[in-house]
Short mmCIF file of C-alpha atoms in Angstrom, two decimals:
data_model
loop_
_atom_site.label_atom_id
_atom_site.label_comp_id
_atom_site.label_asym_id
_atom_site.label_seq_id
_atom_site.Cartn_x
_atom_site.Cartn_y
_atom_site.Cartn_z
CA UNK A 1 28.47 -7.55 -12.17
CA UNK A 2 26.58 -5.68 -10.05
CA UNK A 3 23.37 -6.61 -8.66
CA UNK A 4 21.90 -3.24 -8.80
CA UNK A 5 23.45 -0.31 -10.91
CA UNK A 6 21.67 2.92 -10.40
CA UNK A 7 23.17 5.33 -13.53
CA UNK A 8 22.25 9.33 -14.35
CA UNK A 9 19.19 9.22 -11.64
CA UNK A 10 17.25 12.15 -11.79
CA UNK A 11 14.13 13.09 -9.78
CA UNK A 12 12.08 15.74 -9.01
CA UNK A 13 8.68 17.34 -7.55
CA UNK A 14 7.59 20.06 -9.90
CA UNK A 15 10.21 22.49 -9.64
CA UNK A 16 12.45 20.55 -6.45
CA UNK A 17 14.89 18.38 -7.55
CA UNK A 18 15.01 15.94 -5.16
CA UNK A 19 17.72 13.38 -6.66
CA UNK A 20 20.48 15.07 -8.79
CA UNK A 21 22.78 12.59 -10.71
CA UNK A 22 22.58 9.41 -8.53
CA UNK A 23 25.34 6.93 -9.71
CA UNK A 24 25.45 3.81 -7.56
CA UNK A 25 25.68 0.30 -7.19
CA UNK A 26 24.65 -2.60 -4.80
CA UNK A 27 26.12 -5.92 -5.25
CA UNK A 28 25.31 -9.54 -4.10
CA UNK A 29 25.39 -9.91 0.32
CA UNK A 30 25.68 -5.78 0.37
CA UNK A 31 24.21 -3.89 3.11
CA UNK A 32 24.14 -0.48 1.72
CA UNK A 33 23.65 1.97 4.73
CA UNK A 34 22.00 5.30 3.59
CA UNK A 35 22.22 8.13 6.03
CA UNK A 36 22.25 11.82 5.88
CA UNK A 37 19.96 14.91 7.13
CA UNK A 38 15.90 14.71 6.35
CA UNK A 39 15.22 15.71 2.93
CA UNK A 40 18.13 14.61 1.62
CA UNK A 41 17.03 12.45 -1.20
CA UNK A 42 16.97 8.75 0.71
CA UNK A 43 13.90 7.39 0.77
CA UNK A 44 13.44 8.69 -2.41
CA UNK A 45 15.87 6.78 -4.01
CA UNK A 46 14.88 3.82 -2.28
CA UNK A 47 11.24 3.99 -3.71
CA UNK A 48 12.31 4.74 -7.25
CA UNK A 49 13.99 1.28 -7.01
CA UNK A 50 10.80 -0.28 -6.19
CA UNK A 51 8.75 2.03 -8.37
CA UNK A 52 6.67 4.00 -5.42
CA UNK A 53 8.06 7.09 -7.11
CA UNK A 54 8.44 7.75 -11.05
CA UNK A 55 12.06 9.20 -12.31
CA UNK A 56 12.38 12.03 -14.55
CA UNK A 57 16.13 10.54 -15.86
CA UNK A 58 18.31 7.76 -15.51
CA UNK A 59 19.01 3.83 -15.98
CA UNK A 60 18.10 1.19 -13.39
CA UNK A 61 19.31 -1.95 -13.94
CA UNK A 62 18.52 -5.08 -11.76
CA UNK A 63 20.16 -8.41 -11.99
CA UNK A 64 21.17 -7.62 -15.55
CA UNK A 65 17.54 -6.44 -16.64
CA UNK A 66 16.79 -2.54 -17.25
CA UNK A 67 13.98 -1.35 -15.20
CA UNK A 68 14.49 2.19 -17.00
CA UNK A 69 16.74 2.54 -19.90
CA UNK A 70 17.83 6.39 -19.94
CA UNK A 71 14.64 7.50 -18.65
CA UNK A 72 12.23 5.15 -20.45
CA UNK A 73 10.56 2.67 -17.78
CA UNK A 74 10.54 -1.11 -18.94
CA UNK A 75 7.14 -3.00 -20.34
CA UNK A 76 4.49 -3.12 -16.93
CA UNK A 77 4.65 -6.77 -16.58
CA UNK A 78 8.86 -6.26 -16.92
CA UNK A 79 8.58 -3.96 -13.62
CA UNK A 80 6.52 -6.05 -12.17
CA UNK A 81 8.66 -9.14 -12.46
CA UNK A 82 11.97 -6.95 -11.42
CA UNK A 83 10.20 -5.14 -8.87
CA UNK A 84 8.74 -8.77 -7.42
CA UNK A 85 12.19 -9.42 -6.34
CA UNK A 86 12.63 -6.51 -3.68
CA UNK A 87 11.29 -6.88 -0.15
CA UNK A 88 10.13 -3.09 1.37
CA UNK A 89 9.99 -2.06 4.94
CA UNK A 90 8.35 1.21 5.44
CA UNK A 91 9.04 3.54 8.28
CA UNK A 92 5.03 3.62 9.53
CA UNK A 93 5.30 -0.50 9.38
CA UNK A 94 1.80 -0.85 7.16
CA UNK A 95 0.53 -3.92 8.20
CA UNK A 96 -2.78 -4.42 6.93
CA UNK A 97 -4.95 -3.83 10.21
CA UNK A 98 -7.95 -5.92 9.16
CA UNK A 99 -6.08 -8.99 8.89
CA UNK A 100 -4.35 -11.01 11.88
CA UNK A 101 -0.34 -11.09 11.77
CA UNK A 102 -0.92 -14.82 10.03
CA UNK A 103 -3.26 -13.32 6.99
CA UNK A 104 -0.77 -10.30 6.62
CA UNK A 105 1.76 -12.47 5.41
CA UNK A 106 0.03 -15.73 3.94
CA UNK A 107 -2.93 -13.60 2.12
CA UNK A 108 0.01 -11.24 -0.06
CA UNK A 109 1.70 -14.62 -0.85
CA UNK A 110 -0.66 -16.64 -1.94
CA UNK A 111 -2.20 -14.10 -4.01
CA UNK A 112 0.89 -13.75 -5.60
CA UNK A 113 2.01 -16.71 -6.18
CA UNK A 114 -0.36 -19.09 -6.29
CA UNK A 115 1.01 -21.14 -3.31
CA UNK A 116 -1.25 -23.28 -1.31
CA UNK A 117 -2.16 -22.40 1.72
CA UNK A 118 -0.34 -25.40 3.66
CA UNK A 119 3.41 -24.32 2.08
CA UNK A 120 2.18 -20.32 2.59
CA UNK A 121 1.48 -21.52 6.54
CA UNK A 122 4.80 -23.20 6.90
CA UNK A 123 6.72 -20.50 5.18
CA UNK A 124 4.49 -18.15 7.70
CA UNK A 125 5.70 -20.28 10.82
CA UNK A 126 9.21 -20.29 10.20
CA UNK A 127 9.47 -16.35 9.44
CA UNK A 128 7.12 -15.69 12.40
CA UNK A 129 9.74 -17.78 14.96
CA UNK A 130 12.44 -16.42 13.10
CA UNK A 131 11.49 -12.71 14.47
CA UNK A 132 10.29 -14.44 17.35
CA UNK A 133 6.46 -13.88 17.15
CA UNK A 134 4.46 -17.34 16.24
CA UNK A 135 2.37 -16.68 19.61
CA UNK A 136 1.14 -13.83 18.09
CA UNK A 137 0.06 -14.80 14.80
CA UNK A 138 -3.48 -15.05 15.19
CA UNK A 139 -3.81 -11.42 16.97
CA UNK A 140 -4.48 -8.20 15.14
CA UNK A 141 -1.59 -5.89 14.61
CA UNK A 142 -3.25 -3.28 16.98
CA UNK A 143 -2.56 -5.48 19.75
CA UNK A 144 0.98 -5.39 18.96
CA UNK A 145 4.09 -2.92 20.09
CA UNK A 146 5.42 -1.07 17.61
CA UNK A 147 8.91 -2.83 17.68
CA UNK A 148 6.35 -6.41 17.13
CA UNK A 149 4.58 -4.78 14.51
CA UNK A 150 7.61 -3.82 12.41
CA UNK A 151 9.24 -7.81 12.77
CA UNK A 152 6.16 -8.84 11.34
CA UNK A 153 6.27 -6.52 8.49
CA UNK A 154 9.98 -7.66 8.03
CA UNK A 155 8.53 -11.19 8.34
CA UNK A 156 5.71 -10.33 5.38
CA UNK A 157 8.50 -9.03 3.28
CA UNK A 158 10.38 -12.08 3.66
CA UNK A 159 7.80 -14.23 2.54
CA UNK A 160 8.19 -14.38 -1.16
CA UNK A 161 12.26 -14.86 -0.50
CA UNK A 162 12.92 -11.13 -1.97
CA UNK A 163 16.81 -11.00 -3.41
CA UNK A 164 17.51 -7.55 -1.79
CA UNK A 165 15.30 -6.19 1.40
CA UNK A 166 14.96 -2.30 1.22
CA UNK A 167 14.45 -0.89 4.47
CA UNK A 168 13.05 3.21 4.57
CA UNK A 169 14.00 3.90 8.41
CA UNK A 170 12.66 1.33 10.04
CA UNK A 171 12.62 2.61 13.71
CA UNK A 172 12.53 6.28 13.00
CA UNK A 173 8.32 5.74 14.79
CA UNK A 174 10.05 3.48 17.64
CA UNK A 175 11.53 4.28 21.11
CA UNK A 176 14.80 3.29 21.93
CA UNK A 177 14.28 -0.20 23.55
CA UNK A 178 12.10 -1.46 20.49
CA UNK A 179 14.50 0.44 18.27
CA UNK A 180 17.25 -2.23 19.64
CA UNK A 181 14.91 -5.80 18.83
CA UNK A 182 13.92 -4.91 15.34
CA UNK A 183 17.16 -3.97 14.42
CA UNK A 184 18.63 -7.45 15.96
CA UNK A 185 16.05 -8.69 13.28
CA UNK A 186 18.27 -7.13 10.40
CA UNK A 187 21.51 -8.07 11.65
CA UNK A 188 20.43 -11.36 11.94
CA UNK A 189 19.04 -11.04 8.47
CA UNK A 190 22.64 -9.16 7.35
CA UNK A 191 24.37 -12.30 9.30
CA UNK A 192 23.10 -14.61 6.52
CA UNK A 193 23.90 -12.33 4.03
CA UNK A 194 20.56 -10.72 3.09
CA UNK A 195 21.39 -8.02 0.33
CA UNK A 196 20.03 -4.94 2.03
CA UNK A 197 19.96 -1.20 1.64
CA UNK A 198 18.86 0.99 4.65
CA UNK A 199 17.66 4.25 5.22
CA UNK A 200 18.39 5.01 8.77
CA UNK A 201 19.54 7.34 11.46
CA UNK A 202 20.98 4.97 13.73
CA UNK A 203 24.44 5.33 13.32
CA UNK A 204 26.48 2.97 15.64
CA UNK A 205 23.97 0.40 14.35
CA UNK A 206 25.15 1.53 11.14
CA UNK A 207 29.16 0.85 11.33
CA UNK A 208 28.15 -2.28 12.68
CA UNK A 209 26.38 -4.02 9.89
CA UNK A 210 27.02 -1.55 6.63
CA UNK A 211 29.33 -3.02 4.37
CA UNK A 212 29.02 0.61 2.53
CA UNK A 213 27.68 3.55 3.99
CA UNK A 214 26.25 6.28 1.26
CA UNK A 215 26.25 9.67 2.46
CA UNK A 216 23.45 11.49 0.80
CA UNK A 217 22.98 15.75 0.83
CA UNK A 218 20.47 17.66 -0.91
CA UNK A 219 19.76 15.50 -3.75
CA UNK A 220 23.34 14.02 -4.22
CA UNK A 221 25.88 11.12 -3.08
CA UNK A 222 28.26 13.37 -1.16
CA UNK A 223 30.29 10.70 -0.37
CA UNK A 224 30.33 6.85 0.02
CA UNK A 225 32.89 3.99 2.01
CA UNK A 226 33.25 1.65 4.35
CA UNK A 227 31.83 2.50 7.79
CA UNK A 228 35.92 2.56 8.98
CA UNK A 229 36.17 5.39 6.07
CA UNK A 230 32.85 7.29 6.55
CA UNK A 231 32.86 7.55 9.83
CA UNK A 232 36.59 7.11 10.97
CA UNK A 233 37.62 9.71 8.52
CA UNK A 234 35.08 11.91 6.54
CA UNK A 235 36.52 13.66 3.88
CA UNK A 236 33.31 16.26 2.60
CA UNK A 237 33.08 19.17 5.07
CA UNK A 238 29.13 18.41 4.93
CA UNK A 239 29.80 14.85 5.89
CA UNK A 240 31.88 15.83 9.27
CA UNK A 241 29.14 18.22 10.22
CA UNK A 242 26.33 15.83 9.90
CA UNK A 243 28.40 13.25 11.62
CA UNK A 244 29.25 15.81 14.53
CA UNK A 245 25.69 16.16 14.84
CA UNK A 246 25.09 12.99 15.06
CA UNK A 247 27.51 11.89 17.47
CA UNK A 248 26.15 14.61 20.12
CA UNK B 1 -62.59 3.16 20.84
CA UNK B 2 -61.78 0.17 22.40
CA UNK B 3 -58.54 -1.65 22.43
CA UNK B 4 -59.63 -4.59 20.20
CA UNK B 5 -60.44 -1.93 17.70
CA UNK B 6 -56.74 -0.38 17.93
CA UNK B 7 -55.41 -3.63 17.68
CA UNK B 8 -57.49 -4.57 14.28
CA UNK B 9 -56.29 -1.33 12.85
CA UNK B 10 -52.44 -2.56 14.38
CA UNK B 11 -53.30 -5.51 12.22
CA UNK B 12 -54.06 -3.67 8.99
CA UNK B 13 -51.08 -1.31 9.43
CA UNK B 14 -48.95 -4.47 9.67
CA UNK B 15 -50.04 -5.95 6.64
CA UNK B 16 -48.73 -2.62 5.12
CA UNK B 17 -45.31 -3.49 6.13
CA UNK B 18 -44.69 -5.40 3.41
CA UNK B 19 -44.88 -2.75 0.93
CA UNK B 20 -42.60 -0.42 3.48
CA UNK B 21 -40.58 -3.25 4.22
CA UNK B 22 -39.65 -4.78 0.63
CA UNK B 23 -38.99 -1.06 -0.57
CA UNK B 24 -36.37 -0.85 2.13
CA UNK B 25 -34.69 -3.93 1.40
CA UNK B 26 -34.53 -3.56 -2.31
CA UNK B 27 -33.03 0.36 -2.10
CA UNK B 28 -30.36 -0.73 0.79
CA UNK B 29 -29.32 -3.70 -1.31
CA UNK B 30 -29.04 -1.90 -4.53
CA UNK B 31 -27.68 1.49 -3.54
CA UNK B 32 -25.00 0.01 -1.28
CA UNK B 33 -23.21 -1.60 -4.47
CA UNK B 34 -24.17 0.91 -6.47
CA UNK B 35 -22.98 3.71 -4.34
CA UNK B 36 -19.79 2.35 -4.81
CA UNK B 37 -19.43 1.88 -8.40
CA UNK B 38 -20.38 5.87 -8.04
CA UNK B 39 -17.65 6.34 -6.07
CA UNK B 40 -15.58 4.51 -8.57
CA UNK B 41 -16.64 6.69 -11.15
CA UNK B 42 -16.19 10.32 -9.64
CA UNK B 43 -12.73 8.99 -9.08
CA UNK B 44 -12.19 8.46 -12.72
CA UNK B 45 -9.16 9.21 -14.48
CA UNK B 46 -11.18 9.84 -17.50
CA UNK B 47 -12.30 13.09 -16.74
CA UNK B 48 -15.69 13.41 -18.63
CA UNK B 49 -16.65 10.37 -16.97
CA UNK B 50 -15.82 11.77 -13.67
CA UNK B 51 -17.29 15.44 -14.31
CA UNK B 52 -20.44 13.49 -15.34
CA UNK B 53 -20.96 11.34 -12.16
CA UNK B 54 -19.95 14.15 -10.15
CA UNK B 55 -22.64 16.30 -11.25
CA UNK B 56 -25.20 13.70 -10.84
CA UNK B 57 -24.31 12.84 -7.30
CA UNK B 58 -24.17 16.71 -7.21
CA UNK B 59 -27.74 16.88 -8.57
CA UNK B 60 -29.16 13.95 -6.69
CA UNK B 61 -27.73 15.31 -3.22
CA UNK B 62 -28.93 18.73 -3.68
CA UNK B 63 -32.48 18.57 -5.29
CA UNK B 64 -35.06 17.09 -2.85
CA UNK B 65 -35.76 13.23 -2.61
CA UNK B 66 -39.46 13.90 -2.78
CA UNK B 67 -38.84 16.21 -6.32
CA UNK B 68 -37.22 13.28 -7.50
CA UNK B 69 -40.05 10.63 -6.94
CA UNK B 70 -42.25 12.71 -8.31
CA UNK B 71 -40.47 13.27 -11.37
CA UNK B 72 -39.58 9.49 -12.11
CA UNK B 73 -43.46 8.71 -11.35
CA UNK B 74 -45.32 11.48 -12.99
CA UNK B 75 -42.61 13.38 -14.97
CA UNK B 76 -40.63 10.78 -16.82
CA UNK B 77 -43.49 9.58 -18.70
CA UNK B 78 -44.27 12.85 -20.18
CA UNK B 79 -41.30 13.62 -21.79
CA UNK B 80 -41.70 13.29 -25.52
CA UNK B 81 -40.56 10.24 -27.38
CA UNK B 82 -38.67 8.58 -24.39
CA UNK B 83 -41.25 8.58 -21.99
CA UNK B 84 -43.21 6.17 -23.42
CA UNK B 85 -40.08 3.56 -22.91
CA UNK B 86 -40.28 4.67 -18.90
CA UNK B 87 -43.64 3.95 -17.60
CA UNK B 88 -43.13 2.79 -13.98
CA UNK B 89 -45.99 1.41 -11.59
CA UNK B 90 -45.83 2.84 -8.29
CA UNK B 91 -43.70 0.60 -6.48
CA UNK B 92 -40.52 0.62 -9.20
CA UNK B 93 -40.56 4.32 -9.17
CA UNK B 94 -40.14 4.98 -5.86
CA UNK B 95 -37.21 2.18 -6.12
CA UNK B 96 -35.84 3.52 -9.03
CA UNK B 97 -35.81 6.77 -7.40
CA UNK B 98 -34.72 5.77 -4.28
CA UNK B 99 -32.03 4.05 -5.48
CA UNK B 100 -30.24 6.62 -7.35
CA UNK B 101 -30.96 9.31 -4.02
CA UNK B 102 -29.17 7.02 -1.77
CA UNK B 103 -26.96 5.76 -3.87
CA UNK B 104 -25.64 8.87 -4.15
CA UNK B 105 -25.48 9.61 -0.59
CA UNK B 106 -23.66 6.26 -0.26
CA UNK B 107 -21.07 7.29 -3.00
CA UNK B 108 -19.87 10.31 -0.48
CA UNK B 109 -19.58 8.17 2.74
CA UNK B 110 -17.70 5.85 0.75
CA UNK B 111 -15.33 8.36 -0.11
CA UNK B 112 -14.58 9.69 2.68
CA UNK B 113 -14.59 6.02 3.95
CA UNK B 114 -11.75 5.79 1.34
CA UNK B 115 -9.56 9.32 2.24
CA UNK B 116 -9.30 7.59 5.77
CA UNK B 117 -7.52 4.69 4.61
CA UNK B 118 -3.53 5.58 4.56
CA UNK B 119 -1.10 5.97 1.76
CA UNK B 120 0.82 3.27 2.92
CA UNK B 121 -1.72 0.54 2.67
CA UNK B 122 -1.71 1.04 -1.05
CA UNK B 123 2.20 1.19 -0.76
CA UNK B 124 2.38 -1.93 0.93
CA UNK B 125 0.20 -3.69 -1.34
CA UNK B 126 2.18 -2.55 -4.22
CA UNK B 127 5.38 -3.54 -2.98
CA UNK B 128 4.35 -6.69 -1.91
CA UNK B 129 2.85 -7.55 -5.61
CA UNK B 130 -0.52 -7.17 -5.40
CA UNK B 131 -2.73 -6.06 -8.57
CA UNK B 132 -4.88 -2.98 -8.24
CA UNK B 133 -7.79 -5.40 -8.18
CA UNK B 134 -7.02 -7.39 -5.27
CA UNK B 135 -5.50 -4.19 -3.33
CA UNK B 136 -9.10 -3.12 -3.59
CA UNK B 137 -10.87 -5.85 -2.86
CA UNK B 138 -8.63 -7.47 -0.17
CA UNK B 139 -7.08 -4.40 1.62
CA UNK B 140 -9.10 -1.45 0.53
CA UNK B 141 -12.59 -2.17 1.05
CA UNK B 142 -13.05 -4.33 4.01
CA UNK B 143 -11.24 -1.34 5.87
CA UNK B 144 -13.09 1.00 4.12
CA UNK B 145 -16.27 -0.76 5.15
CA UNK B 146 -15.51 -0.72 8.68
CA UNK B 147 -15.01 2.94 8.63
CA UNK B 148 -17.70 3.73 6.48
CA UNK B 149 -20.56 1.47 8.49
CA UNK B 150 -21.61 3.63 11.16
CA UNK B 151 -22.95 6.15 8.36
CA UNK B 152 -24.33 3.36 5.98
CA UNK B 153 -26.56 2.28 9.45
CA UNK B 154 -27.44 5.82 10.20
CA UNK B 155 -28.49 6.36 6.64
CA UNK B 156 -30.40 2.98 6.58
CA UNK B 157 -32.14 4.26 9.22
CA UNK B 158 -33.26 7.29 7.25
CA UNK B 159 -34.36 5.29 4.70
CA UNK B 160 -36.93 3.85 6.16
CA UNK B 161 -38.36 6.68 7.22
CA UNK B 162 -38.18 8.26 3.72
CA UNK B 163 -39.95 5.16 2.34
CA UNK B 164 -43.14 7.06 3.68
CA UNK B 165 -42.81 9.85 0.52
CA UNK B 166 -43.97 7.17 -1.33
CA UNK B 167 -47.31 8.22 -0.04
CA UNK B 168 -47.21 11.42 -2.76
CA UNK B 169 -47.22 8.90 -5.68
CA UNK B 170 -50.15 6.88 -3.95
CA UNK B 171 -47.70 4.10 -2.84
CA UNK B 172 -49.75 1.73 -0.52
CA UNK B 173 -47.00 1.97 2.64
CA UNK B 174 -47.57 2.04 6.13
CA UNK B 175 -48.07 6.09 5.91
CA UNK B 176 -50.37 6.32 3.27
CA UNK B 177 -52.66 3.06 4.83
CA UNK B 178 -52.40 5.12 8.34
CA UNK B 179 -53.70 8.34 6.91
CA UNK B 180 -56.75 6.72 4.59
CA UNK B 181 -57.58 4.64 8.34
CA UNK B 182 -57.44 7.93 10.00
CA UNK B 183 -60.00 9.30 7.44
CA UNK B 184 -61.86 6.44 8.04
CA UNK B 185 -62.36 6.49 11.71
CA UNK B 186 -61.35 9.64 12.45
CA UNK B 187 -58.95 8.21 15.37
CA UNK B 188 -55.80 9.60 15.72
CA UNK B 189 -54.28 6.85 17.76
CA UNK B 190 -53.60 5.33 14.23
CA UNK B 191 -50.94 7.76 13.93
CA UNK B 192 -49.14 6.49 17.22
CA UNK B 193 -49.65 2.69 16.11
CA UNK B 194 -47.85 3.36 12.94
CA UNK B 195 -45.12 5.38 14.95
CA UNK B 196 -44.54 2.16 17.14
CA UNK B 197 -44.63 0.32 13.90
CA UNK B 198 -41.16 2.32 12.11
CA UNK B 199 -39.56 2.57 15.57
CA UNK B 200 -39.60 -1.32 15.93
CA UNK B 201 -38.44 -2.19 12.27
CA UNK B 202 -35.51 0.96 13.08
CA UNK B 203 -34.77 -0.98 16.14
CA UNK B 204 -34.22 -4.22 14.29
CA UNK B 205 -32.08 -2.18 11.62
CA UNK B 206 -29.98 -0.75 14.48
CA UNK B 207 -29.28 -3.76 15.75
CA UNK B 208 -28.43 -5.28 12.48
CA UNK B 209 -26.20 -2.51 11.79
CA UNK B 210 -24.36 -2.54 15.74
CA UNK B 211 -23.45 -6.83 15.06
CA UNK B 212 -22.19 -5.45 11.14
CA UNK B 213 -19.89 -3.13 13.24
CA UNK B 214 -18.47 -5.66 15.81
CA UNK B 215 -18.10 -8.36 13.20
CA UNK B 216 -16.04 -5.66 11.41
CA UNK B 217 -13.79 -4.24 14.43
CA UNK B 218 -10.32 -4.82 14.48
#
């Protein structure tokens, strides 16, 4: 069974549709890699899943719950619960600037949850080494780079253990260089299987750590593989040009 | 005219702070709250509730302070059957008037303290579980304090200046104590004493108001 199953999915603003039809699935230690042109539909679909954005139509079912049943949304508390087990990285990192990297992560959690502070601190230190920045948890996130700021948000994410991570191009604000360390942070994250879907332009990272790329145009799954499939051999005309693009 | 004599009337102008001084401190710590419960509500989802504090801040902003004063002190009484309910002395007027001016002043700085805070810090809150109470009270606010403190200062400032209208409903302040000494003696130097008098207590207010701001930089 899959983990996520995404049925019908409609969505629009007023009169632009924006998602037409979405069928798709994410199962257990996926890493879904979304790509395709600006406008396309993906981050869209990736906030409907953690209820930034309201649908018009559609089922979303997680871990065997509906989170909308053919257009009707489940009870508040029910979205809340589903919703509580999805970690979100956005593309403009929003860190919480009045707090140091330490309170962005242990303040979330232990409102939350309830946790004392001592287990929120040592789940803080471990995630902080783990993207290698404990000697910069008591700064404020404008003192960090961009590529630091982003591995923290990935670290605040982390914090309540989220069952799928859902990343909405994570380095599309970052230069090359800190492009490369924050994506070392998901690999690592996809080496321990981390369910993950990604909305990203990076494509060689990409057919490196997809274990199904989606290839979204105007609204609609054009067509979806393995990276050997979507990018070896493309079989949508659309698909080949964006790719051509892309490999310029 | 000798300088003991300037001093002695220094010394009676003093003892007017308190007045001055205690109107100030009630109206800041009042309208700064209140100002954003106003916001609050002209953000309502409810429209009738938001039409209705939106044409009070509306009314409040655009009439004149002193109007207002004068109305709560001599008008409200007179108004037949309920005025009998809302007879203020002096000093709870101005307050009350006061109060409701600047909080509606307040209510606009917060707001645009609020536009300035991005999309994404809601977002992020959301995602990350937070209720709508503690996104406002733990992310929201604090940054929308620090954004919206310079202007709080600057109107604190203005404040105390204003307190001196209270002189048109016979408020003993440090105006209205200046001007009856001036009749007195005839000495305008009074005028300058009391002048030295607001620019110290808007000194001490500035300075409160610059420490507020580094405590709050990030």
């Amino acid at each position: 069974m899959a983990f996520i199953e995404i049925r019908n999915l409609k969505k629009s603003f007023h009169s632009l549709e924006v998602l037409r039809d979405i069928n798709f699935e994410v199962n257990r230690g996926d890493v879904i890699v979304v790509i395709g042109s600006s406008g396309s539909g993906k981050s869209t679909l990736l906030r409907c899943l953690i209820d930034l954005e309201k649908i018009d139509g559609g089922t979303v079912k997680v871990d065997d719950e509906y989170l909308i049943e053919d257009g009707r949304y489940a009870h508040k508390n029910q979205v809340k619960k589903i919703t509580a087990k999805m970690g979100m990285v956005f593309q403009s990192f929003n860190l919480f600037p009045h707090m140091t990297v330490q309170n962005n992560l242990i303040t979330p959690y232990m409102l939350t949850t309830g946790e004392s502070r001592e287990e929120a601190l040592k789940r803080s230190d471990a995630l902080l080494a783990k993207v290698g920045l404990q000697d910069k948890k008591n700064e404020h996130p404008s003192k960090l780079s961009g590529g630091q700021k982003q591995r923290v948000a990935i670290a605040r994410a982390l914090m309540k253990s989220p069952e799928i991570m859902l990343f909405d191009e994570p380095t599309s604000a970052l230069d090359p260089e800190l492009t490369q360390e924050v994506l070392a942070t998901i690999k690592q994250l996809a080496k321990e299987h981390m369910t993950m879907v990604i909305v990203t332009h990076e494509m060689s990272f990409a057919r490196e750590v997809a274990t199904k790329v989606v290839f979204m145009d105007n609204g609609s799954i054009l067509e979806e593989g393995t990276p050997g499939e979507i990018f070896g051999s493309p079989k949508e005309a659309r698909t080949i040009e964006f790719l051509g693009y892309s490999e310029k | 005219m000798n300088l003991e004599y300037i001093l002695n009337a220094g010394k009676t102008i003093l003892l007017s702070c308190g007045v001055t001084i205690r109107l100030f401190a009630i109206v800041l710590a009042v309208s700064i709250p209140l100002g954003f419960i106003f916001t609050m509500l002209a953000g309502c989802k409810v429209s009738p509730v938001r039409w209705l504090m939106k044409g009070l801040i509306y009314l409040l902003r655009g009439t004149p302070l002193m109007l207002q004063l004068l109305f709560v002190y001599f008008g409200v009484p007179n108004i037949p059957g309920l005025g009998q309910y809302f007879l203020f002395d002096r000093f709870s007027a101005a307050c009350f008037a006061f109060i409701l001016n600047y909080a509606a002043y307040l209510a606009e700085i917060y707001r645009g303290g609020l536009l300035a805070i991005d999309q994404g810090q809601y977002e992020a809150a959301k995602v990350l579980g937070l209720t709508r109470l503690q996104t406002m009270t733990r992310v929201i606010i604090p940054q929308m304090i620090r954004v919206a403190l310079p202007a709080v200062g600057n109107e604190a400032v203005t404040l105390l200046k204003d307190t001196a209208l209270g002189f048109t409903i016979g408020l003993v302040e440090i105006t209205h104590v200046t001007k009856t000494m001036v009749n007195n003696s005839g000495n305008p130097m009074m005028y300058a004493v009391a002048a030295v008098v607001y620019l110290v207590i808007n000194m001490l207010i500035t300075f409160a108001f610059k420490k507020a701001e580094q405590k709050t930089s990030f």
